[in-house]
Amino acid sequence: MRRARRRGLAHEAADRIRESILQGTLPPGAPLREVDLATRLDVSRGSVREGLALLERDGLVVSEWHRGARVIELTPADVDEVYTVRGALERLAAHRAATRVTDTHLAELSDLVDALDRALSDDADAAELLRLDLGFHDLLYEIAANTRLVRAWWTLRSPVHLFQLTRIRRCHPHYRRDSVEEHRTLVDLIRRREADAAGRCAEAHVAASRDALIHMLGTDTPDTGPTDTDGGLGRLT
Amino acid sequence: MRRARRRGLAHEAADRIRESILQGTLPPGAPLREVDLATRLDVSRGSVREGLALLERDGLVVSEWHRGARVIELTPADVDEVYTVRGALERLAAHRAATRVTDTHLAELSDLVDALDRALSDDADAAELLRLDLGFHDLLYEIAANTRLVRAWWTLRSPVHLFQLTRIRRCHPHYRRDSVEEHRTLVDLIRRREADAAGRCAEAHVAASRDALIHMLGTDTPDTGPTDTDGGLGRLT
DNA sequence: ACTTGTCCGAATGTCAACAAAACGGTGGCG
DNA sequence: CGCCACCGTTTTGTTGACATTCGGACAAGT
């Protein structure tokens, strides 16, 4: 079993802040002031500072010298960048997964796709669909069994999460049945150990997500702002 | 021109430490004690701490809770991981470069390959060859013009640098003429805008480097240790 | 002999105060 | 009327001191 490692306040703080960002309490572009966060989270500025550095590594936050940290913005150009790189990574992940997958893994993958299918039929919460989708891809990277690849994925995962979340928030879920079918196709290719085809399939899947996302961001309303305007983290106090 | 932005002491400290690691003064596995570094660099522990976090982002350093930071180790498994992911990234970079390259870029690429060729003929310093090689790949990523891709490359660049450096240190340079030819082939493909071929070429080039490196690491001496044993950074005081 | 518990030195994690820099408003000047 | 320099406020960058944790050594118990 994996050892339950202690992580320190900085990680804890980072988790709380990440939660708030991913819940929309801290909207894109919002400033992340150290003293404010330190007060609300009841830790020192140093820990908050370190936590913000962690979030910057996750790609959820950008910071400039003497200007502090802000939640990243979500321009279509960013979507393009993130999903382009993600496509390359996921291609590699699928390729490797197809050559090293075990029966246990295959069962887990199938279970996730089934769960996704069921959730879609049950008209489940959009957040739940997103959770399952991300879980599927997490598992794919885990099967690929390459530490650096997983780390690279984690630097993209948070932005992806955020992108999908704003998409959900702005329009109706629209979680396509096509998408679930793409997942199932990928699992089948992996089961048959067709590495090259699996890689191409994964890359195409990501590209499809990217195009759908960009199309949505390009044609939506100019965004009149989030529902609450208190600046965030009120629920954490 | 790009603005020469202030970066703060943490970045400065990170640069100094990175230098020492890449010069071999701090060998792989060496512990990086905060108070020690703070004393030698004449900055506070906080800044050193932040700098070490930056180096961890670069993948040059690993750290555990309450156990401090150490220079990364160099197992063949690590080489495999790093170069596998690098192959995927470089494939994407070459593909994009082939579609967006300008004449100016092509001239710069050619110049670099020529410089590499000349340096090889002149039997130049191995470090110089490495510098030119890395410069070539940096330029490739820059031409690809994708911020996230560049960032992903930078998390791999330092380990690559370190790998090549220890290779140089252990055996004769052996910088192959084959390698230079591969660079030239890649530039030609990019010039002719053959994106797919360029991507495959770049991936193959990285795979070749990986195999050479692993072969060398697998057959070398058990490593009797570095030349100086003072623990590092003596030259910085 | 092996395990288990405790102590100690050393290093890291955390904190709150000090110093430097950027932002915004105000007033004077062209 | 517009522009620029100045200055106070706010926020971040940096520092040294305190608290916590780890690893090993030593000794007692089984």
Short mmCIF file of C-alpha atoms (C1' of nucleotides) in Angstrom, two decimals:
data_model
loop_
_atom_site.label_atom_id
_atom_site.label_comp_id
_atom_site.label_asym_id
_atom_site.label_seq_id
_atom_site.Cartn_x
_atom_site.Cartn_y
_atom_site.Cartn_z
CA MET A 1 0.00 0.00 0.00
CA ARG A 2 1.06 3.52 -0.67
CA ARG A 3 2.35 5.33 2.35
CA ALA A 4 0.10 7.99 3.86
CA ARG A 5 2.50 10.85 3.65
CA ARG A 6 2.25 14.07 5.61
CA ARG A 7 2.14 17.09 3.41
CA GLY A 8 2.23 20.24 5.48
CA LEU A 9 0.10 23.36 5.62
CA ALA A 10 1.13 24.64 2.21
CA HIS A 11 -0.44 21.63 0.50
CA GLU A 12 -3.52 21.93 2.64
CA ALA A 13 -3.85 25.60 1.78
CA ALA A 14 -3.33 24.86 -1.90
CA ASP A 15 -6.08 22.25 -1.78
CA ARG A 16 -8.55 24.65 -0.19
CA ILE A 17 -7.78 27.40 -2.68
CA ARG A 18 -7.95 24.98 -5.60
CA GLU A 19 -11.33 23.83 -4.37
CA SER A 20 -12.59 27.39 -4.30
CA ILE A 21 -11.34 28.05 -7.80
CA LEU A 22 -12.83 24.85 -9.17
CA GLN A 23 -16.13 25.62 -7.47
CA GLY A 24 -16.23 29.01 -9.10
CA THR A 25 -16.07 30.92 -5.83
CA LEU A 26 -12.85 32.43 -7.11
CA PRO A 27 -13.62 33.32 -10.74
CA PRO A 28 -10.97 33.48 -13.47
CA GLY A 29 -8.87 36.61 -13.22
CA ALA A 30 -9.60 37.11 -9.53
CA PRO A 31 -6.65 38.41 -7.50
CA LEU A 32 -5.31 36.10 -4.81
CA ARG A 33 -4.09 38.34 -2.01
CA GLU A 34 -1.78 36.67 0.45
CA VAL A 35 -2.88 38.37 3.65
CA ASP A 36 -6.52 37.87 2.80
CA LEU A 37 -6.08 34.17 2.13
CA ALA A 38 -3.87 33.77 5.19
CA THR A 39 -6.56 35.29 7.39
CA ARG A 40 -9.39 33.23 5.92
CA LEU A 41 -7.46 29.96 6.03
CA ASP A 42 -5.92 30.76 9.40
CA VAL A 43 -2.36 30.03 8.40
CA SER A 44 0.66 32.28 7.98
CA ARG A 45 1.42 34.19 4.83
CA GLY A 46 4.42 31.99 4.23
CA SER A 47 2.30 28.88 3.91
CA VAL A 48 -0.17 30.63 1.63
CA ARG A 49 2.71 31.84 -0.47
CA GLU A 50 4.07 28.32 -0.81
CA GLY A 51 0.60 27.02 -1.59
CA LEU A 52 0.19 29.58 -4.34
CA ALA A 53 3.49 28.44 -5.80
CA LEU A 54 2.10 24.90 -5.89
CA LEU A 55 -1.02 26.12 -7.67
CA GLU A 56 1.14 27.97 -10.15
CA ARG A 57 2.87 24.68 -10.85
CA ASP A 58 -0.59 23.21 -11.45
CA GLY A 59 -1.23 25.94 -13.98
CA LEU A 60 -4.26 27.26 -12.12
CA VAL A 61 -2.64 30.50 -11.11
CA VAL A 62 -0.29 33.01 -12.66
CA SER A 63 1.88 35.38 -10.69
CA GLU A 64 4.18 38.26 -11.48
CA TRP A 65 6.87 39.88 -9.44
CA HIS A 66 5.46 42.29 -6.87
CA ARG A 67 2.04 41.97 -8.43
CA GLY A 68 0.80 38.87 -6.75
CA ALA A 69 -1.12 35.89 -8.03
CA ARG A 70 -4.36 35.72 -9.99
CA VAL A 71 -6.60 32.92 -11.14
CA ILE A 72 -5.81 32.13 -14.78
CA GLU A 73 -7.97 33.56 -17.53
CA LEU A 74 -9.73 31.35 -20.03
CA THR A 75 -9.13 32.66 -23.51
CA PRO A 76 -9.81 30.43 -26.53
CA ALA A 77 -6.08 30.64 -27.23
CA ASP A 78 -5.40 29.01 -23.86
CA VAL A 79 -7.85 26.23 -24.60
CA ASP A 80 -6.07 25.61 -27.87
CA GLU A 81 -2.67 25.50 -26.19
CA VAL A 82 -3.69 23.24 -23.34
CA TYR A 83 -5.60 20.77 -25.47
CA THR A 84 -2.92 20.62 -28.14
CA VAL A 85 -0.31 19.58 -25.60
CA ARG A 86 -2.79 17.30 -23.89
CA GLY A 87 -3.38 15.57 -27.20
CA ALA A 88 0.30 14.74 -27.52
CA LEU A 89 0.46 13.44 -23.95
CA GLU A 90 -2.69 11.42 -24.20
CA ARG A 91 -1.53 9.84 -27.42
CA LEU A 92 1.55 8.62 -25.62
CA ALA A 93 -0.46 7.52 -22.61
CA ALA A 94 -2.87 5.47 -24.70
CA HIS A 95 -0.02 3.93 -26.67
CA ARG A 96 1.78 2.84 -23.54
CA ALA A 97 -1.42 1.73 -21.84
CA ALA A 98 -2.20 -0.55 -24.78
CA THR A 99 1.09 -2.35 -24.31
CA ARG A 100 1.08 -2.68 -20.52
CA VAL A 101 -2.56 -2.98 -19.55
CA THR A 102 -3.62 -5.85 -17.27
CA ASP A 103 -7.00 -7.52 -16.99
CA THR A 104 -7.61 -5.71 -13.72
CA HIS A 105 -6.99 -2.40 -15.43
CA LEU A 106 -9.30 -3.30 -18.28
CA ALA A 107 -12.07 -4.10 -15.86
CA GLU A 108 -11.60 -0.77 -14.12
CA LEU A 109 -11.64 1.10 -17.42
CA SER A 110 -14.79 -0.67 -18.53
CA ASP A 111 -16.45 0.06 -15.21
CA LEU A 112 -15.71 3.74 -15.59
CA VAL A 113 -17.11 3.88 -19.11
CA ASP A 114 -20.22 2.02 -17.96
CA ALA A 115 -20.63 4.43 -15.08
CA LEU A 116 -20.30 7.30 -17.51
CA ASP A 117 -22.91 5.75 -19.75
CA ARG A 118 -25.31 5.20 -16.88
CA ALA A 119 -24.79 8.70 -15.52
CA LEU A 120 -25.55 10.12 -18.93
CA SER A 121 -28.75 8.10 -19.24
CA ASP A 122 -29.82 9.07 -15.74
CA ASP A 123 -29.34 12.71 -16.66
CA ALA A 124 -26.94 13.01 -13.75
CA ASP A 125 -25.24 16.08 -12.36
CA ALA A 126 -22.86 17.65 -14.84
CA ALA A 127 -20.17 17.82 -12.17
CA GLU A 128 -20.52 14.07 -11.70
CA LEU A 129 -20.01 13.48 -15.41
CA LEU A 130 -16.91 15.64 -15.34
CA ARG A 131 -15.62 13.73 -12.33
CA LEU A 132 -16.03 10.41 -14.09
CA ASP A 133 -14.48 11.71 -17.29
CA LEU A 134 -11.40 13.00 -15.48
CA GLY A 135 -11.22 9.79 -13.50
CA PHE A 136 -11.11 7.81 -16.71
CA HIS A 137 -8.21 9.82 -18.05
CA ASP A 138 -6.40 9.69 -14.71
CA LEU A 139 -6.60 5.93 -14.84
CA LEU A 140 -5.31 5.92 -18.41
CA TYR A 141 -2.22 7.86 -17.34
CA GLU A 142 -1.78 5.63 -14.31
CA ILE A 143 -1.78 2.54 -16.51
CA ALA A 144 0.81 4.16 -18.76
CA ALA A 145 3.10 3.98 -15.69
CA ASN A 146 5.44 6.86 -16.41
CA THR A 147 6.02 9.29 -13.55
CA ARG A 148 7.02 12.19 -15.76
CA LEU A 149 4.06 11.66 -18.02
CA VAL A 150 1.71 11.71 -15.04
CA ARG A 151 3.33 14.86 -13.75
CA ALA A 152 2.98 16.55 -17.11
CA TRP A 153 -0.68 15.55 -17.16
CA TRP A 154 -1.20 17.05 -13.72
CA THR A 155 0.08 20.41 -14.92
CA LEU A 156 -2.68 20.34 -17.54
CA ARG A 157 -5.41 18.67 -15.54
CA SER A 158 -6.45 21.65 -13.46
CA PRO A 159 -6.88 23.99 -16.45
CA VAL A 160 -8.84 21.27 -18.23
CA HIS A 161 -11.04 20.90 -15.18
CA LEU A 162 -11.60 24.64 -15.09
CA PHE A 163 -12.38 24.84 -18.79
CA GLN A 164 -14.97 22.10 -18.66
CA LEU A 165 -16.45 23.64 -15.54
CA THR A 166 -17.06 27.02 -17.10
CA ARG A 167 -18.47 25.27 -20.11
CA ILE A 168 -20.93 23.47 -17.88
CA ARG A 169 -21.75 26.68 -16.08
CA ARG A 170 -22.49 28.63 -19.22
CA CYS A 171 -24.53 26.28 -21.30
CA HIS A 172 -26.49 23.17 -20.75
CA PRO A 173 -24.27 20.16 -19.99
CA HIS A 174 -24.46 18.75 -23.51
CA TYR A 175 -22.29 15.89 -22.48
CA ARG A 176 -22.34 14.08 -25.79
CA ARG A 177 -23.08 10.44 -26.17
CA ASP A 178 -20.44 10.61 -28.90
CA SER A 179 -17.88 11.30 -26.21
CA VAL A 180 -18.83 8.21 -24.23
CA GLU A 181 -18.63 6.13 -27.38
CA GLU A 182 -15.14 7.50 -28.02
CA HIS A 183 -14.12 6.34 -24.57
CA ARG A 184 -15.52 2.89 -25.24
CA THR A 185 -13.74 2.66 -28.58
CA LEU A 186 -10.48 3.58 -26.89
CA VAL A 187 -10.91 0.90 -24.25
CA ASP A 188 -11.61 -1.66 -26.98
CA LEU A 189 -8.47 -0.73 -28.86
CA ILE A 190 -6.46 -0.98 -25.66
CA ARG A 191 -8.00 -4.35 -24.88
CA ARG A 192 -6.89 -5.58 -28.32
CA ARG A 193 -3.41 -4.15 -27.69
CA GLU A 194 -3.55 -2.02 -30.85
CA ALA A 195 -1.20 0.60 -29.53
CA ASP A 196 -0.90 2.84 -32.59
CA ALA A 197 -4.63 2.93 -33.19
CA ALA A 198 -5.25 3.62 -29.51
CA GLY A 199 -2.83 6.53 -29.62
CA ARG A 200 -4.53 8.01 -32.66
CA CYS A 201 -7.93 7.49 -31.09
CA ALA A 202 -6.94 9.26 -27.88
CA GLU A 203 -5.43 12.17 -29.79
CA ALA A 204 -8.56 12.51 -31.91
CA HIS A 205 -10.73 12.38 -28.81
CA VAL A 206 -8.85 15.26 -27.22
CA ALA A 207 -8.96 17.23 -30.46
CA ALA A 208 -12.72 16.76 -30.60
CA SER A 209 -13.08 18.05 -27.05
CA ARG A 210 -10.92 20.99 -27.91
CA ASP A 211 -12.95 21.96 -30.95
CA ALA A 212 -16.23 21.65 -29.10
CA LEU A 213 -14.88 23.81 -26.29
CA ILE A 214 -13.46 26.49 -28.54
CA HIS A 215 -16.67 26.63 -30.53
CA MET A 216 -18.64 27.13 -27.34
CA LEU A 217 -16.31 29.78 -25.96
CA GLY A 218 -16.36 31.60 -29.25
CA THR A 219 -20.14 31.86 -29.50
CA ASP A 220 -21.27 32.42 -25.95
CA THR A 221 -22.44 35.51 -24.14
CA PRO A 222 -19.82 38.07 -23.07
CA ASP A 223 -20.05 36.69 -19.55
CA THR A 224 -21.85 39.01 -17.19
CA GLY A 225 -20.04 37.70 -14.16
CA PRO A 226 -20.36 35.03 -11.47
CA THR A 227 -23.36 34.67 -9.21
CA ASP A 228 -21.69 35.77 -6.00
CA THR A 229 -19.42 38.76 -5.80
CA ASP A 230 -17.98 38.55 -2.31
CA GLY A 231 -14.53 37.81 -3.66
CA GLY A 232 -14.47 34.26 -2.54
CA LEU A 233 -13.79 31.74 0.20
CA GLY A 234 -16.58 32.97 2.38
CA ARG A 235 -17.64 29.38 2.93
CA LEU A 236 -14.25 28.46 4.26
CA THR A 237 -14.28 30.65 7.31
CA MET B 1 12.62 43.12 -27.29
CA ARG B 2 11.34 41.16 -24.35
CA ARG B 3 11.36 43.09 -21.13
CA ALA B 4 14.10 42.12 -18.70
CA ARG B 5 11.79 41.39 -15.81
CA ARG B 6 12.87 41.45 -12.19
CA ARG B 7 12.73 38.03 -10.72
CA GLY B 8 13.65 38.22 -7.07
CA LEU B 9 16.19 36.46 -4.92
CA ALA B 10 14.53 33.06 -5.15
CA HIS B 11 15.14 32.90 -8.89
CA GLU B 12 18.69 34.11 -8.44
CA ALA B 13 19.34 31.48 -5.81
CA ALA B 14 17.75 28.80 -8.00
CA ASP B 15 20.04 29.82 -10.87
CA ARG B 16 23.17 29.56 -8.73
CA ILE B 17 22.18 26.17 -7.36
CA ARG B 18 21.21 24.90 -10.81
CA GLU B 19 24.59 26.02 -12.09
CA SER B 20 26.34 24.08 -9.38
CA ILE B 21 24.31 20.97 -10.12
CA LEU B 22 24.91 21.18 -13.85
CA GLN B 23 28.60 21.76 -13.26
CA GLY B 24 28.76 18.63 -11.19
CA THR B 25 29.77 20.43 -8.03
CA LEU B 26 26.59 19.06 -6.49
CA PRO B 27 26.48 15.44 -7.62
CA PRO B 28 23.25 13.45 -8.06
CA GLY B 29 21.79 12.38 -4.74
CA ALA B 30 23.54 15.14 -2.80
CA PRO B 31 21.45 16.65 0.00
CA LEU B 32 20.59 20.32 -0.34
CA ARG B 33 20.43 21.74 3.15
CA GLU B 34 18.64 25.03 3.45
CA VAL B 35 20.78 26.68 6.13
CA ASP B 36 23.95 25.65 4.39
CA LEU B 37 22.84 27.05 1.04
CA ALA B 38 21.49 30.18 2.68
CA THR B 39 24.86 30.82 4.30
CA ARG B 40 26.84 30.19 1.14
CA LEU B 41 24.57 32.25 -1.11
CA ASP B 42 24.12 34.96 1.52
CA VAL B 43 20.34 35.04 1.38
CA SER B 44 17.72 34.01 3.89
CA ARG B 45 16.41 30.48 4.25
CA GLY B 46 13.06 31.54 2.89
CA SER B 47 14.52 32.54 -0.42
CA VAL B 48 16.55 29.36 -0.66
CA ARG B 49 13.43 27.40 0.15
CA GLU B 50 11.51 29.10 -2.62
CA GLY B 51 14.41 28.58 -4.99
CA LEU B 52 14.48 24.87 -4.21
CA ALA B 53 10.77 24.74 -4.99
CA LEU B 54 11.55 26.23 -8.39
CA LEU B 55 14.23 23.65 -8.99
CA GLU B 56 11.77 20.94 -8.02
CA ARG B 57 9.46 22.30 -10.69
CA ASP B 58 12.38 22.01 -13.09
CA GLY B 59 12.72 18.38 -12.14
CA LEU B 60 16.30 18.81 -10.94
CA VAL B 61 15.50 18.26 -7.31
CA VAL B 62 13.22 16.03 -5.27
CA SER B 63 12.07 16.86 -1.77
CA GLU B 64 10.12 15.11 0.94
CA TRP B 65 8.34 16.48 3.95
CA HIS B 66 10.73 17.23 6.80
CA ARG B 67 13.50 15.48 4.93
CA GLY B 68 14.67 18.26 2.70
CA ALA B 69 15.71 18.37 -0.92
CA ARG B 70 18.23 16.26 -2.82
CA VAL B 71 19.63 16.38 -6.31
CA ILE B 72 17.79 13.83 -8.47
CA GLU B 73 19.32 10.43 -9.08
CA LEU B 74 20.05 9.19 -12.58
CA THR B 75 18.73 5.68 -12.99
CA PRO B 76 18.28 4.20 -16.46
CA ALA B 77 14.56 4.04 -15.66
CA ASP B 78 14.55 7.83 -15.28
CA VAL B 79 16.28 8.26 -18.61
CA ASP B 80 13.64 6.10 -20.21
CA GLU B 81 10.81 8.08 -18.64
CA VAL B 82 12.19 11.49 -19.44
CA TYR B 83 13.08 10.70 -23.02
CA THR B 84 9.80 8.92 -23.71
CA VAL B 85 7.82 11.99 -22.71
CA ARG B 86 10.30 14.23 -24.47
CA GLY B 87 9.73 12.26 -27.65
CA ALA B 88 6.02 12.98 -27.54
CA LEU B 89 6.59 16.68 -26.91
CA GLU B 90 9.24 17.05 -29.55
CA ARG B 91 7.04 15.32 -32.10
CA LEU B 92 4.39 17.94 -31.47
CA ALA B 93 6.93 20.76 -31.49
CA ALA B 94 8.37 19.68 -34.84
CA HIS B 95 4.92 19.25 -36.31
CA ARG B 96 3.85 22.72 -35.29
CA ALA B 97 7.20 24.24 -36.25
CA ALA B 98 6.82 22.84 -39.76
CA THR B 99 3.53 24.66 -40.19
CA ARG B 100 4.50 28.01 -38.68
CA VAL B 101 8.17 28.44 -39.44
CA THR B 102 9.35 31.69 -41.05
CA ASP B 103 12.41 32.28 -43.22
CA THR B 104 14.12 33.99 -40.31
CA HIS B 105 13.58 30.94 -38.17
CA LEU B 106 14.88 28.65 -40.87
CA ALA B 107 18.05 30.70 -41.13
CA GLU B 108 18.56 30.51 -37.37
CA LEU B 109 17.99 26.76 -37.36
CA SER B 110 20.45 26.26 -40.20
CA ASP B 111 23.01 28.44 -38.46
CA LEU B 112 22.75 26.32 -35.34
CA VAL B 113 23.17 23.08 -37.25
CA ASP B 114 26.17 24.55 -39.09
CA ALA B 115 27.68 25.68 -35.80
CA LEU B 116 27.16 22.18 -34.45
CA ASP B 117 28.83 20.71 -37.50
CA ARG B 118 31.78 23.07 -37.22
CA ALA B 119 32.18 22.47 -33.51
CA LEU B 120 32.21 18.76 -34.12
CA SER B 121 34.90 19.08 -36.81
CA ASP B 122 36.99 21.35 -34.61
CA ASP B 123 36.82 18.75 -31.85
CA ALA B 124 35.35 21.39 -29.58
CA ASP B 125 34.54 21.22 -25.91
CA ALA B 126 31.86 18.67 -25.13
CA ALA B 127 30.01 21.24 -23.03
CA GLU B 128 29.92 23.51 -26.05
CA LEU B 129 28.38 20.78 -28.19
CA LEU B 130 25.76 20.20 -25.52
CA ARG B 131 25.02 23.91 -25.37
CA LEU B 132 24.46 24.07 -29.11
CA ASP B 133 22.33 20.94 -29.12
CA LEU B 134 20.06 22.25 -26.37
CA GLY B 135 19.93 25.62 -28.09
CA PHE B 136 18.69 23.94 -31.25
CA HIS B 137 15.87 22.22 -29.43
CA ASP B 138 15.01 25.37 -27.49
CA LEU B 139 14.60 27.18 -30.78
CA LEU B 140 12.43 24.39 -32.11
CA TYR B 141 10.06 24.75 -29.19
CA GLU B 142 10.10 28.51 -29.52
CA ILE B 143 9.06 28.26 -33.15
CA ALA B 144 6.24 25.93 -32.17
CA ALA B 145 4.84 28.94 -30.29
CA ASN B 146 2.86 27.19 -27.58
CA THR B 147 3.42 28.43 -24.04
CA ARG B 148 2.30 25.21 -22.36
CA LEU B 149 4.47 23.14 -24.65
CA VAL B 150 7.49 25.27 -23.83
CA ARG B 151 6.75 24.96 -20.12
CA ALA B 152 6.46 21.19 -20.40
CA TRP B 153 9.81 21.12 -22.22
CA TRP B 154 11.42 23.15 -19.47
CA THR B 155 10.39 20.60 -16.88
CA LEU B 156 12.30 18.02 -18.89
CA ARG B 157 15.19 20.15 -20.08
CA SER B 158 17.18 20.21 -16.87
CA PRO B 159 17.16 16.43 -16.39
CA VAL B 160 18.15 16.02 -20.04
CA HIS B 161 20.99 18.45 -19.50
CA LEU B 162 22.11 16.54 -16.44
CA PHE B 163 21.91 13.18 -18.21
CA GLN B 164 23.99 14.32 -21.14
CA LEU B 165 26.46 15.93 -18.77
CA THR B 166 27.13 12.78 -16.80
CA ARG B 167 27.44 10.94 -20.07
CA ILE B 168 30.09 13.37 -21.17
CA ARG B 169 31.81 13.10 -17.84
CA ARG B 170 32.02 9.33 -17.88
CA CYS B 171 33.06 8.53 -21.39
CA HIS B 172 34.63 10.37 -24.21
CA PRO B 173 32.26 12.88 -25.82
CA HIS B 174 31.32 10.63 -28.73
CA TYR B 175 29.07 13.27 -30.09
CA ARG B 176 27.99 11.41 -33.19
CA ARG B 177 28.04 12.86 -36.64
CA ASP B 178 24.83 10.87 -37.09
CA SER B 179 23.20 13.16 -34.58
CA VAL B 180 24.15 16.28 -36.49
CA GLU B 181 22.80 14.74 -39.67
CA GLU B 182 19.53 14.01 -37.92
CA HIS B 183 19.28 17.66 -36.98
CA ARG B 184 19.91 18.68 -40.57
CA THR B 185 17.30 16.26 -41.87
CA LEU B 186 14.78 17.68 -39.44
CA VAL B 187 15.48 21.23 -40.58
CA ASP B 188 15.05 20.17 -44.21
CA LEU B 189 11.70 18.57 -43.48
CA ILE B 190 10.58 21.69 -41.65
CA ARG B 191 11.74 23.85 -44.53
CA ARG B 192 9.61 21.78 -46.89
CA ARG B 193 6.67 22.08 -44.48
CA GLU B 194 6.31 18.31 -44.22
CA ALA B 195 4.78 18.40 -40.78
CA ASP B 196 4.04 14.72 -40.26
CA ALA B 197 7.45 13.61 -41.45
CA ALA B 198 9.12 16.24 -39.29
CA GLY B 199 7.22 15.01 -36.26
CA ARG B 200 8.26 11.43 -36.88
CA CYS B 201 11.85 12.50 -37.47
CA ALA B 202 11.99 14.45 -34.20
CA GLU B 203 10.51 11.54 -32.27
CA ALA B 204 12.99 9.12 -33.79
CA HIS B 205 15.86 11.48 -33.01
CA VAL B 206 14.90 11.59 -29.34
CA ALA B 207 14.45 7.82 -29.24
CA ALA B 208 17.94 7.39 -30.68
CA SER B 209 19.41 9.67 -28.01
CA ARG B 210 17.56 7.72 -25.36
CA ASP B 211 18.83 4.36 -26.54
CA ALA B 212 22.41 5.60 -26.76
CA LEU B 213 22.17 7.05 -23.28
CA ILE B 214 20.63 3.98 -21.71
CA HIS B 215 23.19 1.75 -23.34
CA MET B 216 25.98 3.88 -21.96
CA LEU B 217 24.51 4.05 -18.46
CA GLY B 218 23.95 0.32 -18.48
CA THR B 219 27.53 -0.60 -19.31
CA ASP B 220 29.58 1.92 -17.39
CA THR B 221 31.58 1.65 -14.21
CA PRO B 222 29.72 1.62 -10.88
CA ASP B 223 30.65 5.28 -10.45
CA THR B 224 33.36 5.79 -7.84
CA GLY B 225 32.23 9.32 -7.11
CA PRO B 226 32.97 12.88 -8.18
CA THR B 227 36.41 14.44 -8.13
CA ASP B 228 35.82 16.87 -5.29
CA THR B 229 34.07 15.88 -2.10
CA ASP B 230 33.62 19.15 -0.28
CA GLY B 231 29.87 18.97 -0.72
CA GLY B 232 29.62 21.70 -3.24
CA LEU B 233 29.37 25.42 -3.89
CA GLY B 234 32.77 26.17 -2.47
CA ARG B 235 33.45 28.36 -5.48
CA LEU B 236 30.45 30.50 -4.73
CA THR B 237 31.63 31.88 -1.41
"C1'" DA C 1 19.72 -11.85 19.73
"C1'" DC C 2 15.87 -9.20 18.45
"C1'" DT C 3 12.54 -5.93 19.31
"C1'" DT C 4 10.77 -1.73 21.49
"C1'" DG C 5 10.88 2.66 23.75
"C1'" DT C 6 13.15 6.96 24.74
"C1'" DC C 7 16.36 10.65 24.20
"C1'" DC C 8 19.07 13.92 21.51
"C1'" DG C 9 20.94 16.58 17.76
"C1'" DA C 10 19.87 18.36 13.41
"C1'" DA C 11 17.11 19.87 9.86
"C1'" DT C 12 12.76 21.46 8.17
"C1'" DG C 13 7.97 23.74 8.80
"C1'" DT C 14 5.75 27.81 10.45
"C1'" DC C 15 5.26 32.34 11.92
"C1'" DA C 16 5.14 37.48 12.50
"C1'" DA C 17 7.82 41.74 11.84
"C1'" DC C 18 10.68 44.66 8.55
"C1'" DA C 19 11.88 46.48 3.81
"C1'" DA C 20 10.92 47.27 -1.02
"C1'" DA C 21 7.91 47.91 -4.75
"C1'" DA C 22 3.60 48.86 -7.29
"C1'" DC C 23 -1.05 51.10 -7.62
"C1'" DG C 24 -4.14 55.12 -7.28
"C1'" DG C 25 -5.24 59.75 -6.32
"C1'" DT C 26 -3.79 64.57 -6.16
"C1'" DG C 27 -1.75 68.63 -7.39
"C1'" DG C 28 1.09 71.42 -10.27
"C1'" DC C 29 2.72 72.51 -14.88
"C1'" DG C 30 2.85 72.98 -19.90
"C1'" DC D 1 -7.54 70.60 -20.98
"C1'" DG D 2 -4.23 67.05 -20.83
"C1'" DC D 3 0.01 65.34 -18.92
"C1'" DC D 4 3.50 64.33 -15.65
"C1'" DA D 5 5.60 64.04 -11.16
"C1'" DC D 6 4.80 63.31 -6.43
"C1'" DC D 7 3.19 60.88 -2.34
"C1'" DG D 8 0.44 57.86 0.67
"C1'" DT D 9 -1.57 53.43 0.76
"C1'" DT D 10 -1.58 48.75 -0.17
"C1'" DT D 11 0.56 44.54 -1.30
"C1'" DT D 12 4.31 41.70 -1.93
"C1'" DG D 13 9.39 40.32 -1.00
"C1'" DT D 14 12.62 39.19 2.58
"C1'" DT D 15 14.36 38.10 7.00
"C1'" DG D 16 15.39 35.98 11.57
"C1'" DA D 17 13.29 33.52 15.45
"C1'" DC D 18 10.29 29.79 17.27
"C1'" DA D 19 7.90 25.15 16.90
"C1'" DT D 20 7.68 20.60 14.94
"C1'" DT D 21 9.45 16.48 13.02
"C1'" DC D 22 12.81 13.14 11.66
"C1'" DG D 23 16.62 9.72 12.10
"C1'" DG D 24 19.88 7.46 14.73
"C1'" DA D 25 21.95 5.94 19.13
"C1'" DC D 26 21.44 3.86 23.33
"C1'" DA D 27 19.35 1.08 26.75
"C1'" DA D 28 15.80 -1.94 28.72
"C1'" DG D 29 12.64 -5.71 28.09
"C1'" DT D 30 11.19 -10.16 25.91
#
